[in-house]
Amino acid sequence: MRRGLALVEVLLAAGLLAALGGAVLLMTGQSVDALRVDRVRMGAEELCRATVERFGRGEDNLQARLSPSVEAGVLTGENLWEQMPEVYAAMGFPRAAEQARRDGLAMKVRLRRGAEPGLDVLTCEVAFRATRLPERVVYTRFLLHDHVH
Amino acid sequence: MIMCTERRGAGALLVMVLVLLGVLAVAGGAASVQRSGTGRTYGRLVDGRLLLDAGDAALTEAIAHLRRSADGAGALPGVCEDDWRVVLAGAFLTGAPRATGRVVHPLRARASFAAQGIAIGDVRVDVVVAYPGLAAPPSGQVALPRQGVLELAVRLEGDRPLLGRSARVVRQRWIFYATEAPGAKGRHLLTFVLPPHPLGTVIE
């Protein structure tokens, strides 16, 4: 009668357990990575959306923060949180600069004045790198002038 | 007895392999579900917002064209075939008893959102309410502004895989109308005001 497991069986069991542990660690890593990708994407989307919501009204004086571009009637700006950190902190992004450095965020804002008579077009684009491929989110808002009469 | 032990060992190994495969399947499935779930949630969020923005842009552009037309530019070829000064004056005369269903083409919004896979249709504009009474006020007086409601609707379609459906965005806006005293040539001055803020938005 044989007691216990043979050496081959022990080695096989150990190998299986190691493979199982490795697979579980791999899956856990993938889950953590999926959460990170999701966090980066959602962070970039939130920043882009909040910018359009905050400055996407005729009452806002966003043009004061933007610079004229070579294209006539178009004003542009980049990474607005650097120019007005207090505004972005009030918008819920007190660590926007840190977030941008960590996640490789780059914002471009473009305001086309008088795209149509009485109408401006505001576009905010945030590029980011959540995976190997660069991604971007773009939101556009049409702004009606308040006073035309 | 030895054969029995070997069978038990083989059975134990088989059970371990099955457990291993089961755990791998569960872990892999969970990771896959998590990854696709978060990606899909993000895609739906962005697409939903794009859809809303496209509808908002089309209706806002239509209002800009209506304002321009009603301010005296008349019909705008290729964009707005109706003279909205005439249309609104008629609506206030008759009280807009039925929908007119006039159309404005939001060309700029269409071009802006085409790159993002959203097709914007024409904007249908109806004067749903207009309080009648176009009589000119006595000389030297200004009539109280009258008001009505415009309804603008646009249909959007998306070719993005996560959108995969169409939506109709409907929005209502106040419109104010005033008749001023006759001018030097006896012509009444008409003023139509379309405030920039909508009454509300419905997405169907």
GROMACS .gro file of C-alpha atoms in nm:
model
  353
    1MET     CA    1   0.000   0.000   0.000
    2ARG     CA    2   0.133   0.344  -0.094
    3ARG     CA    3   0.090   0.639   0.140
    4GLY     CA    4   0.094   1.002   0.027
    5LEU     CA    5   0.153   1.131  -0.320
    6ALA     CA    6   0.439   1.040  -0.548
    7LEU     CA    7   0.700   1.304  -0.628
    8VAL     CA    8   0.562   1.344  -0.979
    9GLU     CA    9   0.217   1.405  -0.845
   10VAL     CA   10   0.345   1.661  -0.593
   11LEU     CA   11   0.537   1.843  -0.865
   12LEU     CA   12   0.234   1.834  -1.092
   13ALA     CA   13   0.009   1.967  -0.817
   14ALA     CA   14   0.259   2.240  -0.734
   15GLY     CA   15   0.279   2.333  -1.101
   16LEU     CA   16  -0.098   2.348  -1.128
   17LEU     CA   17  -0.122   2.561  -0.817
   18ALA     CA   18   0.150   2.793  -0.947
   19ALA     CA   19  -0.029   2.822  -1.282
   20LEU     CA   20  -0.354   2.891  -1.101
   21GLY     CA   21  -0.189   3.156  -0.884
   22GLY     CA   22  -0.023   3.313  -1.185
   23ALA     CA   23  -0.346   3.320  -1.379
   24VAL     CA   24  -0.532   3.474  -1.089
   25LEU     CA   25  -0.259   3.737  -1.050
   26LEU     CA   26  -0.272   3.805  -1.425
   27MET     CA   27  -0.649   3.845  -1.421
   28THR     CA   28  -0.628   4.066  -1.114
   29GLY     CA   29  -0.370   4.279  -1.292
   30GLN     CA   30  -0.597   4.305  -1.593
   31SER     CA   31  -0.888   4.405  -1.372
   32VAL     CA   32  -0.677   4.673  -1.205
   33ASP     CA   33  -0.560   4.791  -1.548
   34ALA     CA   34  -0.920   4.802  -1.673
   35LEU     CA   35  -1.009   5.018  -1.373
   36ARG     CA   36  -0.714   5.247  -1.445
   37VAL     CA   37  -0.813   5.282  -1.813
   38ASP     CA   38  -1.167   5.356  -1.706
   39ARG     CA   39  -1.049   5.616  -1.455
   40VAL     CA   40  -0.830   5.792  -1.712
   41ARG     CA   41  -1.105   5.795  -1.975
   42MET     CA   42  -1.370   5.917  -1.736
   43GLY     CA   43  -1.135   6.182  -1.596
   44ALA     CA   44  -1.060   6.317  -1.944
   45GLU     CA   45  -1.427   6.308  -2.039
   46GLU     CA   46  -1.528   6.488  -1.720
   47LEU     CA   47  -1.270   6.759  -1.776
   48CYS     CA   48  -1.378   6.811  -2.137
   49ARG     CA   49  -1.748   6.811  -2.053
   50ALA     CA   50  -1.707   7.043  -1.756
   51THR     CA   51  -1.514   7.290  -1.972
   52VAL     CA   52  -1.790   7.298  -2.235
   53GLU     CA   53  -2.059   7.330  -1.967
   54ARG     CA   54  -1.870   7.603  -1.782
   55PHE     CA   55  -1.776   7.815  -2.080
   56GLY     CA   56  -2.046   7.710  -2.324
   57ARG     CA   57  -2.272   8.006  -2.261
   58GLY     CA   58  -2.293   8.339  -2.425
   59GLU     CA   59  -2.250   8.514  -2.089
   60ASP     CA   60  -1.904   8.371  -2.036
   61ASN     CA   61  -1.608   8.579  -2.132
   62LEU     CA   62  -1.395   8.292  -2.246
   63GLN     CA   63  -1.242   8.489  -2.533
   64ALA     CA   64  -1.044   8.690  -2.276
   65ARG     CA   65  -0.851   8.371  -2.195
   66LEU     CA   66  -0.794   8.262  -2.554
   67SER     CA   67  -0.546   8.378  -2.814
   68PRO     CA   68  -0.614   8.469  -3.177
   69SER     CA   69  -0.514   8.199  -3.421
   70VAL     CA   70  -0.397   8.232  -3.779
   71GLU     CA   71  -0.753   8.154  -3.890
   72ALA     CA   72  -0.968   8.465  -3.896
   73GLY     CA   73  -1.233   8.484  -3.626
   74VAL     CA   74  -1.095   8.184  -3.438
   75LEU     CA   75  -0.956   8.198  -3.084
   76THR     CA   76  -0.770   7.907  -2.931
   77GLY     CA   77  -0.632   7.803  -2.596
   78GLU     CA   78  -0.460   7.506  -2.440
   79ASN     CA   79  -0.479   7.343  -2.098
   80LEU     CA   80  -0.703   7.610  -1.950
   81TRP     CA   81  -0.652   7.476  -1.597
   82GLU     CA   82  -0.302   7.620  -1.610
   83GLN     CA   83  -0.439   7.971  -1.672
   84MET     CA   84  -0.722   7.956  -1.422
   85PRO     CA   85  -0.654   7.690  -1.159
   86GLU     CA   86  -0.899   7.854  -0.919
   87VAL     CA   87  -1.183   7.824  -1.168
   88TYR     CA   88  -1.106   7.460  -1.233
   89ALA     CA   89  -1.076   7.395  -0.860
   90ALA     CA   90  -1.422   7.542  -0.818
   91MET     CA   91  -1.543   7.323  -1.104
   92GLY     CA   92  -1.429   7.016  -0.909
   93PHE     CA   93  -1.080   6.971  -1.049
   94PRO     CA   94  -0.844   7.092  -0.775
   95ARG     CA   95  -0.572   6.860  -0.904
   96ALA     CA   96  -0.620   6.907  -1.275
   97ALA     CA   97  -0.250   6.976  -1.338
   98GLU     CA   98  -0.146   6.665  -1.149
   99GLN     CA   99  -0.412   6.461  -1.329
  100ALA     CA  100  -0.289   6.595  -1.663
  101ARG     CA  101   0.073   6.502  -1.589
  102ARG     CA  102  -0.021   6.155  -1.466
  103ASP     CA  103  -0.261   6.067  -1.748
  104GLY     CA  104  -0.101   6.262  -2.030
  105LEU     CA  105  -0.399   6.492  -2.078
  106ALA     CA  106  -0.378   6.773  -2.332
  107MET     CA  107  -0.669   7.013  -2.384
  108LYS     CA  108  -0.734   7.231  -2.688
  109VAL     CA  109  -1.017   7.483  -2.683
  110ARG     CA  110  -1.131   7.659  -2.997
  111LEU     CA  111  -1.387   7.935  -3.023
  112ARG     CA  112  -1.506   8.033  -3.369
  113ARG     CA  113  -1.676   8.369  -3.341
  114GLY     CA  114  -1.955   8.453  -3.583
  115ALA     CA  115  -1.960   8.109  -3.741
  116GLU     CA  116  -2.305   8.215  -3.854
  117PRO     CA  117  -2.453   8.557  -3.788
  118GLY     CA  118  -2.536   8.563  -3.417
  119LEU     CA  119  -2.373   8.227  -3.352
  120ASP     CA  120  -2.037   8.116  -3.208
  121VAL     CA  121  -1.904   7.761  -3.197
  122LEU     CA  122  -1.704   7.634  -2.900
  123THR     CA  123  -1.508   7.311  -2.931
  124CYS     CA  124  -1.312   7.142  -2.653
  125GLU     CA  125  -1.087   6.848  -2.725
  126VAL     CA  126  -0.902   6.649  -2.461
  127ALA     CA  127  -0.642   6.400  -2.580
  128PHE     CA  128  -0.524   6.132  -2.340
  129ARG     CA  129  -0.337   5.806  -2.329
  130ALA     CA  130  -0.525   5.537  -2.139
  131THR     CA  131  -0.396   5.246  -2.343
  132ARG     CA  132  -0.118   5.208  -2.598
  133LEU     CA  133  -0.322   5.398  -2.856
  134PRO     CA  134  -0.385   5.770  -2.806
  135GLU     CA  135  -0.750   5.860  -2.757
  136ARG     CA  136  -0.944   6.184  -2.750
  137VAL     CA  137  -1.284   6.313  -2.656
  138VAL     CA  138  -1.439   6.613  -2.834
  139TYR     CA  139  -1.745   6.814  -2.738
  140THR     CA  140  -1.894   7.101  -2.937
  141ARG     CA  141  -2.140   7.364  -2.824
  142PHE     CA  142  -2.315   7.620  -3.041
  143LEU     CA  143  -2.355   7.952  -2.862
  144LEU     CA  144  -2.631   8.190  -2.950
  145HIS     CA  145  -2.553   8.557  -2.900
  146ASP     CA  146  -2.767   8.714  -2.633
  147HIS     CA  147  -2.846   9.038  -2.806
  148VAL     CA  148  -2.902   9.076  -3.174
  149HIS     CA  149  -3.140   9.371  -3.182
  150MET     CA  150  -0.488  -0.193  -0.357
  151ILE     CA  151  -0.211  -0.022  -0.549
  152MET     CA  152  -0.439   0.021  -0.850
  153CYS     CA  153  -0.701   0.174  -0.625
  154THR     CA  154  -0.451   0.430  -0.492
  155GLU     CA  155  -0.335   0.518  -0.844
  156ARG     CA  156  -0.696   0.573  -0.948
  157ARG     CA  157  -0.750   0.798  -0.648
  158GLY     CA  158  -0.437   0.998  -0.740
  159ALA     CA  159  -0.553   1.032  -1.099
  160GLY     CA  160  -0.899   1.134  -0.981
  161ALA     CA  161  -0.751   1.397  -0.750
  162LEU     CA  162  -0.545   1.535  -1.035
  163LEU     CA  163  -0.848   1.545  -1.261
  164VAL     CA  164  -1.043   1.733  -0.996
  165MET     CA  165  -0.755   1.980  -0.955
  166VAL     CA  166  -0.736   2.037  -1.328
  167LEU     CA  167  -1.111   2.093  -1.345
  168VAL     CA  168  -1.096   2.334  -1.050
  169LEU     CA  169  -0.807   2.517  -1.216
  170LEU     CA  170  -0.996   2.550  -1.542
  171GLY     CA  171  -1.307   2.662  -1.357
  172VAL     CA  172  -1.121   2.930  -1.163
  173LEU     CA  173  -0.947   3.045  -1.482
  174ALA     CA  174  -1.279   3.064  -1.665
  175VAL     CA  175  -1.442   3.261  -1.385
  176ALA     CA  176  -1.145   3.498  -1.347
  177GLY     CA  177  -1.109   3.545  -1.722
  178GLY     CA  178  -1.480   3.597  -1.766
  179ALA     CA  179  -1.492   3.848  -1.483
  180ALA     CA  180  -1.199   4.046  -1.623
  181SER     CA  181  -1.349   4.039  -1.971
  182VAL     CA  182  -1.691   4.146  -1.847
  183GLN     CA  183  -1.536   4.422  -1.640
  184ARG     CA  184  -1.325   4.551  -1.929
  185SER     CA  185  -1.604   4.543  -2.187
  186GLY     CA  186  -1.852   4.679  -1.934
  187THR     CA  187  -1.647   4.983  -1.842
  188GLY     CA  188  -1.558   5.049  -2.206
  189ARG     CA  189  -1.920   5.020  -2.311
  190THR     CA  190  -2.035   5.246  -2.029
  191TYR     CA  191  -1.783   5.510  -2.132
  192GLY     CA  192  -1.886   5.477  -2.498
  193ARG     CA  193  -2.253   5.511  -2.414
  194LEU     CA  194  -2.186   5.814  -2.199
  195VAL     CA  195  -1.989   5.991  -2.472
  196ASP     CA  196  -2.234   5.892  -2.747
  197GLY     CA  197  -2.533   6.000  -2.543
  198ARG     CA  198  -2.376   6.338  -2.480
  199LEU     CA  199  -2.276   6.373  -2.845
  200LEU     CA  200  -2.634   6.301  -2.945
  201LEU     CA  201  -2.764   6.568  -2.710
  202ASP     CA  202  -2.502   6.817  -2.825
  203ALA     CA  203  -2.580   6.751  -3.191
  204GLY     CA  204  -2.951   6.814  -3.131
  205ASP     CA  205  -2.875   7.123  -2.926
  206ALA     CA  206  -2.640   7.256  -3.195
  207ALA     CA  207  -2.891   7.200  -3.475
  208LEU     CA  208  -3.172   7.373  -3.287
  209THR     CA  209  -2.947   7.659  -3.178
  210GLU     CA  210  -2.830   7.715  -3.533
  211ALA     CA  211  -3.192   7.710  -3.651
  212ILE     CA  212  -3.276   7.980  -3.396
  213ALA     CA  213  -2.987   8.191  -3.526
  214HIS     CA  214  -3.123   8.162  -3.881
  215LEU     CA  215  -3.479   8.238  -3.768
  216ARG     CA  216  -3.360   8.547  -3.582
  217ARG     CA  217  -3.171   8.669  -3.883
  218SER     CA  218  -3.465   8.607  -4.113
  219ALA     CA  219  -3.713   8.772  -3.876
  220ASP     CA  220  -3.479   9.067  -3.827
  221GLY     CA  221  -3.523   9.157  -4.191
  222ALA     CA  222  -3.293   8.932  -4.390
  223GLY     CA  223  -3.597   8.749  -4.525
  224ALA     CA  224  -3.555   8.410  -4.685
  225LEU     CA  225  -3.203   8.267  -4.662
  226PRO     CA  226  -3.146   8.053  -4.972
  227GLY     CA  227  -3.021   7.704  -4.893
  228VAL     CA  228  -3.074   7.751  -4.522
  229CYS     CA  229  -3.417   7.892  -4.455
  230GLU     CA  230  -3.653   7.921  -4.752
  231ASP     CA  231  -3.923   8.111  -4.562
  232ASP     CA  232  -3.930   8.475  -4.467
  233TRP     CA  233  -3.990   8.436  -4.096
  234ARG     CA  234  -4.098   8.792  -4.057
  235VAL     CA  235  -4.394   8.709  -4.280
  236VAL     CA  236  -4.448   8.369  -4.118
  237LEU     CA  237  -4.451   8.508  -3.764
  238ALA     CA  238  -4.666   8.807  -3.855
  239GLY     CA  239  -4.914   8.565  -4.011
  240ALA     CA  240  -4.907   8.341  -3.707
  241PHE     CA  241  -4.979   8.631  -3.474
  242LEU     CA  242  -5.266   8.741  -3.697
  243THR     CA  243  -5.430   8.401  -3.706
  244GLY     CA  244  -5.323   8.267  -3.367
  245ALA     CA  245  -5.137   7.980  -3.533
  246PRO     CA  246  -5.437   7.745  -3.548
  247ARG     CA  247  -5.236   7.465  -3.703
  248ALA     CA  248  -4.876   7.358  -3.732
  249THR     CA  249  -4.688   7.505  -4.024
  250GLY     CA  250  -4.403   7.256  -4.034
  251ARG     CA  251  -4.152   7.483  -4.196
  252VAL     CA  252  -3.797   7.364  -4.235
  253VAL     CA  253  -3.455   7.509  -4.159
  254HIS     CA  254  -3.135   7.339  -4.276
  255PRO     CA  255  -2.865   7.342  -4.003
  256LEU     CA  256  -2.571   7.315  -4.239
  257ARG     CA  257  -2.298   7.411  -3.994
  258ALA     CA  258  -2.416   7.175  -3.721
  259ARG     CA  259  -2.447   6.902  -3.982
  260ALA     CA  260  -2.087   6.957  -4.093
  261SER     CA  261  -1.957   6.981  -3.735
  262PHE     CA  262  -2.105   6.651  -3.619
  263ALA     CA  263  -2.065   6.449  -3.939
  264ALA     CA  264  -1.703   6.377  -3.844
  265GLN     CA  265  -1.827   6.223  -3.520
  266GLY     CA  266  -2.065   5.991  -3.700
  267ILE     CA  267  -2.389   6.174  -3.630
  268ALA     CA  268  -2.623   6.265  -3.914
  269ILE     CA  269  -2.847   6.563  -3.848
  270GLY     CA  270  -3.173   6.603  -4.035
  271ASP     CA  271  -3.361   6.922  -4.112
  272VAL     CA  272  -3.507   7.122  -3.827
  273ARG     CA  273  -3.883   7.144  -3.835
  274VAL     CA  274  -4.021   7.464  -3.688
  275ASP     CA  275  -4.381   7.511  -3.578
  276VAL     CA  276  -4.548   7.809  -3.419
  277VAL     CA  277  -4.751   7.617  -3.164
  278VAL     CA  278  -4.896   7.916  -2.982
  279ALA     CA  279  -4.928   8.278  -3.089
  280TYR     CA  280  -5.155   8.517  -2.913
  281PRO     CA  281  -5.338   8.705  -3.191
  282GLY     CA  282  -5.386   9.074  -3.228
  283LEU     CA  283  -5.172   9.254  -3.479
  284ALA     CA  284  -5.361   9.578  -3.458
  285ALA     CA  285  -5.131   9.878  -3.450
  286PRO     CA  286  -5.130  10.080  -3.129
  287PRO     CA  287  -5.246  10.439  -3.124
  288SER     CA  288  -5.001  10.688  -3.262
  289GLY     CA  289  -4.717  10.766  -3.026
  290GLN     CA  290  -4.768  10.454  -2.814
  291VAL     CA  291  -4.595  10.125  -2.802
  292ALA     CA  292  -4.799   9.808  -2.772
  293LEU     CA  293  -4.723   9.556  -2.504
  294PRO     CA  294  -4.516   9.273  -2.637
  295ARG     CA  295  -4.715   8.967  -2.727
  296GLN     CA  296  -4.583   8.621  -2.692
  297GLY     CA  297  -4.595   8.284  -2.851
  298VAL     CA  298  -4.415   7.955  -2.847
  299LEU     CA  299  -4.204   7.803  -3.118
  300GLU     CA  300  -4.138   7.432  -3.128
  301LEU     CA  301  -3.827   7.308  -3.303
  302ALA     CA  302  -3.758   6.943  -3.367
  303VAL     CA  303  -3.473   6.757  -3.532
  304ARG     CA  304  -3.403   6.391  -3.597
  305LEU     CA  305  -3.055   6.254  -3.545
  306GLU     CA  306  -2.903   5.929  -3.655
  307GLY     CA  307  -2.575   5.778  -3.547
  308ASP     CA  308  -2.354   5.532  -3.729
  309ARG     CA  309  -2.146   5.460  -3.421
  310PRO     CA  310  -2.181   5.101  -3.307
  311LEU     CA  311  -2.267   5.198  -2.952
  312LEU     CA  312  -2.528   5.448  -3.060
  313GLY     CA  313  -2.696   5.244  -3.328
  314ARG     CA  314  -3.026   5.424  -3.309
  315SER     CA  315  -3.192   5.746  -3.396
  316ALA     CA  316  -3.336   6.008  -3.167
  317ARG     CA  317  -3.558   6.310  -3.203
  318VAL     CA  318  -3.482   6.620  -3.002
  319VAL     CA  319  -3.767   6.862  -2.949
  320ARG     CA  320  -3.731   7.199  -2.787
  321GLN     CA  321  -3.969   7.486  -2.724
  322ARG     CA  322  -3.882   7.854  -2.703
  323TRP     CA  323  -4.068   8.167  -2.621
  324ILE     CA  324  -4.102   8.421  -2.893
  325PHE     CA  325  -4.194   8.780  -2.817
  326TYR     CA  326  -4.349   9.015  -3.063
  327ALA     CA  327  -4.401   9.386  -3.042
  328THR     CA  328  -4.570   9.636  -3.270
  329GLU     CA  329  -4.441   9.985  -3.251
  330ALA     CA  330  -4.610  10.303  -3.358
  331PRO     CA  331  -4.630  10.373  -3.730
  332GLY     CA  332  -4.316  10.520  -3.874
  333ALA     CA  333  -4.282  10.823  -4.095
  334LYS     CA  334  -4.412  10.635  -4.397
  335GLY     CA  335  -4.704  10.493  -4.204
  336ARG     CA  336  -4.543  10.148  -4.183
  337HIS     CA  337  -4.553   9.966  -3.852
  338LEU     CA  338  -4.227   9.857  -3.704
  339LEU     CA  339  -4.235   9.493  -3.609
  340THR     CA  340  -3.991   9.341  -3.364
  341PHE     CA  341  -3.955   8.972  -3.299
  342VAL     CA  342  -3.736   8.855  -3.014
  343LEU     CA  343  -3.618   8.498  -2.974
  344PRO     CA  344  -3.452   8.464  -2.632
  345PRO     CA  345  -3.146   8.238  -2.626
  346HIS     CA  346  -3.265   8.008  -2.350
  347PRO     CA  347  -3.512   7.732  -2.427
  348LEU     CA  348  -3.826   7.650  -2.234
  349GLY     CA  349  -3.734   7.288  -2.221
  350THR     CA  350  -3.604   6.994  -2.417
  351VAL     CA  351  -3.754   6.654  -2.489
  352ILE     CA  352  -3.559   6.363  -2.633
  353GLU     CA  353  -3.766   6.093  -2.795
   0.00000   0.00000   0.00000
